[in-house]
Tab-separated table of C-alpha atoms in Angstrom:
chain	number	residue	atom	x	y	z
A	1	MET	CA	27.274	-9.891	-56.104
A	2	ARG	CA	25.387	-10.974	-52.974
A	3	LEU	CA	24.269	-14.151	-54.741
A	4	ILE	CA	27.863	-15.051	-55.645
A	5	THR	CA	28.998	-14.371	-52.062
A	6	ALA	CA	26.181	-16.538	-50.688
A	7	LEU	CA	27.040	-19.384	-53.098
A	8	CYS	CA	30.717	-19.188	-52.124
A	9	LEU	CA	29.795	-19.415	-48.438
A	10	ILE	CA	27.552	-22.440	-49.061
A	11	LEU	CA	30.225	-24.214	-51.098
A	12	ALA	CA	32.915	-23.437	-48.515
A	13	THR	CA	30.868	-24.821	-45.610
A	14	PRO	CA	31.726	-28.452	-44.854
A	15	VAL	CA	28.841	-30.813	-45.497
A	16	ALA	CA	27.711	-32.616	-42.364
A	17	ALA	CA	27.665	-36.369	-42.700
A	18	GLU	CA	24.163	-37.775	-42.774
A	19	LYS	CA	23.197	-40.452	-40.337
A	20	ILE	CA	22.714	-43.931	-41.706
A	21	SER	CA	19.010	-44.704	-41.985
A	22	LEU	CA	17.323	-47.308	-39.784
A	23	ASN	CA	16.395	-49.236	-42.935
A	24	GLU	CA	20.051	-49.413	-44.008
A	25	ILE	CA	21.095	-50.601	-40.557
A	26	SER	CA	18.319	-53.209	-40.511
A	27	SER	CA	19.399	-54.439	-43.959
A	28	TYR	CA	22.992	-54.667	-42.711
A	29	PHE	CA	21.972	-57.001	-39.873
A	30	ASN	CA	19.546	-58.999	-42.010
A	31	ALA	CA	22.282	-59.652	-44.589
A	32	MET	CA	24.665	-60.836	-41.865
A	33	THR	CA	24.749	-64.588	-41.406
A	34	THR	CA	28.126	-64.959	-39.713
A	35	ALA	CA	30.776	-62.537	-38.491
A	36	GLU	CA	34.025	-62.574	-36.493
A	37	ALA	CA	36.082	-59.826	-34.908
A	38	GLN	CA	38.677	-59.080	-32.276
A	39	PHE	CA	37.257	-56.842	-29.563
A	40	SER	CA	38.378	-54.609	-26.714
A	41	GLN	CA	36.074	-54.108	-23.769
A	42	VAL	CA	36.075	-51.400	-21.095
A	43	THR	CA	33.679	-51.367	-18.153
A	44	ASP	CA	32.548	-48.242	-16.340
A	45	THR	CA	34.871	-49.220	-13.484
A	46	GLY	CA	37.850	-49.018	-15.872
A	47	GLU	CA	38.471	-52.770	-16.212
A	48	THR	CA	39.736	-53.666	-19.680
A	49	SER	CA	39.816	-56.962	-21.515
A	50	THR	CA	40.190	-58.274	-25.047
A	51	GLY	CA	38.963	-61.279	-26.927
A	52	ARG	CA	37.293	-62.694	-29.992
A	53	LEU	CA	33.654	-62.361	-31.023
A	54	PHE	CA	31.675	-64.817	-33.174
A	55	ILE	CA	28.162	-64.088	-34.483
A	56	ARG	CA	25.819	-66.463	-36.234
A	57	ARG	CA	22.475	-64.903	-36.929
A	58	PRO	CA	19.793	-65.356	-35.909
A	59	GLY	CA	20.134	-65.722	-32.175
A	60	ARG	CA	23.749	-66.764	-31.612
A	61	ILE	CA	26.851	-64.970	-30.381
A	62	ARG	CA	30.016	-65.997	-28.546
A	63	PHE	CA	32.533	-63.861	-26.652
A	64	GLU	CA	35.858	-65.607	-25.927
A	65	TYR	CA	37.894	-63.459	-23.545
A	66	ASP	CA	41.689	-63.595	-23.609
A	67	PRO	CA	43.681	-64.611	-20.497
A	68	PRO	CA	43.874	-63.664	-17.734
A	69	GLU	CA	40.127	-62.933	-17.958
A	70	ALA	CA	39.321	-66.121	-19.932
A	71	THR	CA	35.576	-65.758	-19.329
A	72	LEU	CA	33.291	-67.211	-21.989
A	73	VAL	CA	29.833	-65.911	-22.902
A	74	VAL	CA	27.736	-68.143	-25.163
A	75	VAL	CA	24.339	-67.169	-26.562
A	76	GLY	CA	22.309	-69.906	-28.200
A	77	GLY	CA	18.952	-71.614	-27.921
A	78	GLY	CA	17.388	-68.441	-26.538
A	79	GLN	CA	19.735	-68.452	-23.531
A	80	VAL	CA	22.775	-66.454	-22.421
A	81	ALA	CA	25.378	-68.450	-20.461
A	82	VAL	CA	28.369	-66.879	-18.707
A	83	PHE	CA	31.151	-69.373	-17.932
A	84	ASP	CA	33.588	-68.552	-15.132
A	85	PRO	CA	37.019	-70.020	-15.979
A	86	LYS	CA	37.804	-70.538	-12.284
A	87	SER	CA	34.699	-72.605	-11.600
A	88	ARG	CA	33.452	-76.019	-12.649
A	89	ASP	CA	29.953	-75.030	-11.547
A	90	GLU	CA	27.175	-74.481	-14.035
A	91	PRO	CA	27.313	-71.151	-15.858
A	92	LEU	CA	25.198	-68.179	-14.902
A	93	ARG	CA	22.209	-68.398	-17.276
A	94	PHE	CA	19.333	-66.125	-18.230
A	95	PRO	CA	16.936	-65.768	-21.185
A	96	LEU	CA	18.264	-63.899	-24.228
A	97	ARG	CA	15.056	-61.854	-24.296
A	98	HIS	CA	16.245	-60.223	-21.040
A	99	SER	CA	19.330	-58.869	-22.822
A	100	PRO	CA	19.375	-55.895	-25.192
A	101	LEU	CA	21.503	-58.054	-27.529
A	102	SER	CA	18.289	-59.894	-28.427
A	103	LEU	CA	17.164	-56.863	-30.425
A	104	VAL	CA	19.906	-57.293	-33.059
A	105	LEU	CA	19.962	-61.099	-33.006
A	106	GLU	CA	16.329	-61.412	-34.111
A	107	ARG	CA	15.652	-63.354	-37.303
A	108	THR	CA	14.371	-60.219	-39.022
A	109	VAL	CA	15.563	-56.844	-37.792
A	110	ASP	CA	13.287	-53.930	-38.751
A	111	LEU	CA	14.316	-50.983	-36.629
A	112	ALA	CA	12.064	-48.503	-38.447
A	113	GLN	CA	8.953	-50.508	-37.579
A	114	ARG	CA	9.750	-51.236	-33.941
A	115	ASP	CA	9.249	-48.921	-30.998
A	116	MET	CA	12.565	-49.951	-29.450
A	117	VAL	CA	14.673	-47.170	-31.006
A	118	VAL	CA	14.997	-44.498	-28.315
A	119	ALA	CA	17.760	-42.472	-30.044
A	120	HIS	CA	19.203	-42.244	-33.573
A	121	PHE	CA	21.831	-39.607	-34.346
A	122	GLU	CA	25.066	-38.765	-36.180
A	123	ALA	CA	28.215	-37.647	-34.390
A	124	GLU	CA	31.776	-37.382	-35.696
A	125	SER	CA	30.960	-39.181	-38.968
A	126	GLN	CA	29.410	-42.115	-37.132
A	127	THR	CA	25.795	-43.093	-36.603
A	128	ALA	CA	24.544	-44.196	-33.200
A	129	VAL	CA	21.322	-46.080	-32.538
A	130	THR	CA	20.133	-46.717	-28.991
A	131	LEU	CA	17.770	-49.671	-28.554
A	132	GLN	CA	15.680	-50.556	-25.535
A	133	ASP	CA	12.745	-52.895	-25.013
A	134	PRO	CA	9.900	-50.453	-24.215
A	135	GLU	CA	8.009	-53.126	-22.298
A	136	ASN	CA	11.068	-53.951	-20.177
A	137	PRO	CA	13.244	-50.847	-19.796
A	138	ASP	CA	14.745	-52.397	-16.660
A	139	TYR	CA	16.604	-54.893	-18.892
A	140	GLY	CA	18.929	-52.048	-19.920
A	141	PHE	CA	19.799	-50.777	-23.388
A	142	ILE	CA	22.303	-51.221	-26.167
A	143	GLN	CA	23.770	-48.385	-28.236
A	144	LEU	CA	25.236	-49.444	-31.576
A	145	ILE	CA	27.747	-47.276	-33.420
A	146	PHE	CA	28.264	-47.588	-37.179
A	147	THR	CA	30.425	-46.154	-39.923
A	148	ASP	CA	29.249	-45.748	-43.516
A	149	ASN	CA	30.519	-46.722	-46.996
A	150	PRO	CA	29.967	-49.578	-46.427
A	151	VAL	CA	27.780	-49.731	-43.318
A	152	GLN	CA	29.708	-51.521	-40.585
A	153	LEU	CA	29.209	-52.015	-36.872
A	154	ARG	CA	32.236	-50.551	-35.060
A	155	GLN	CA	31.302	-50.584	-31.389
A	156	TRP	CA	28.495	-50.761	-28.899
A	157	VAL	CA	27.683	-49.772	-25.367
A	158	VAL	CA	25.529	-52.007	-23.169
A	159	GLN	CA	23.881	-50.811	-20.001
A	160	ASP	CA	22.668	-53.767	-17.961
A	161	ASN	CA	19.757	-53.988	-15.549
A	162	SER	CA	21.951	-52.853	-12.643
A	163	GLY	CA	23.044	-49.667	-14.461
A	164	GLY	CA	26.589	-50.848	-15.281
A	165	ARG	CA	27.926	-49.844	-18.696
A	166	THR	CA	30.293	-51.802	-20.895
A	167	HIS	CA	31.928	-50.405	-24.078
A	168	ILE	CA	32.957	-52.920	-26.741
A	169	VAL	CA	35.082	-51.788	-29.701
A	170	LEU	CA	35.393	-54.126	-32.688
A	171	ASP	CA	38.534	-54.503	-34.755
A	172	SER	CA	38.303	-55.744	-38.364
A	173	LEU	CA	34.843	-57.329	-38.356
A	174	THR	CA	34.709	-59.886	-41.162
A	175	GLN	CA	31.522	-61.481	-42.418
A	176	GLY	CA	30.587	-64.653	-44.218
A	177	GLY	CA	32.932	-67.288	-42.793
A	178	LYS	CA	31.901	-70.770	-41.701
A	179	LEU	CA	31.156	-71.086	-37.995
A	180	SER	CA	30.317	-74.409	-36.378
A	181	ASN	CA	27.054	-74.749	-34.454
A	182	VAL	CA	29.056	-76.150	-31.550
A	183	LEU	CA	30.483	-72.672	-30.839
A	184	PHE	CA	27.002	-71.598	-29.717
A	185	ASN	CA	25.938	-74.797	-27.949
A	186	ILE	CA	25.711	-74.135	-24.202
A	187	GLN	CA	25.174	-77.811	-23.283
A	188	HIS	CA	28.236	-78.853	-25.273
A	189	GLU	CA	30.353	-76.233	-23.506
A	190	MET	CA	29.095	-77.408	-20.123
A	191	GLN	CA	29.897	-81.026	-20.969
A	192	LYS	CA	33.368	-80.106	-22.224
A	193	ARG	CA	34.148	-78.353	-18.942
A	194	GLN	CA	33.028	-81.356	-16.869
A	195	ASP	CA	35.228	-83.865	-18.744
């Protein structure tokens, strides 16, 4: 009788979702060549904005913010450029390697073999992975949040080198479309803004 009671209790207990493995997440990124999504962004000061995201792996990403923000962030050629819509000056630029985004834009992502994973856990049927460059923790970190079946990136949190946090939530990420190289060309964007 005790055995039957114990089996009933086990069967009645909800099964906790298992976290997605680092190998599965790495495979997800390595299979991604291009992707697009609408996004919503919230900073730790409560500022909100929306826009469109374009990814072309390896090494390229573009954030086009909707008006009134209308900022543009272009990553390409190992550089990050932030274009201010109110200025004709050159964009703010810094090396991609100084951004935690570099960790998922690498040619080959292998999270299980790198010492950059500082947290990996499951919460509310989602898997979170926090990445940080161990040699440069002052660059900040990025926390990626995924759902399973199939594995898909849903949101991320970036903490920059000044301690500010930004939450980005993706809506309907689609993969595999054609994206022009010009979307990720910083020099082209600079020239276009000077014309």
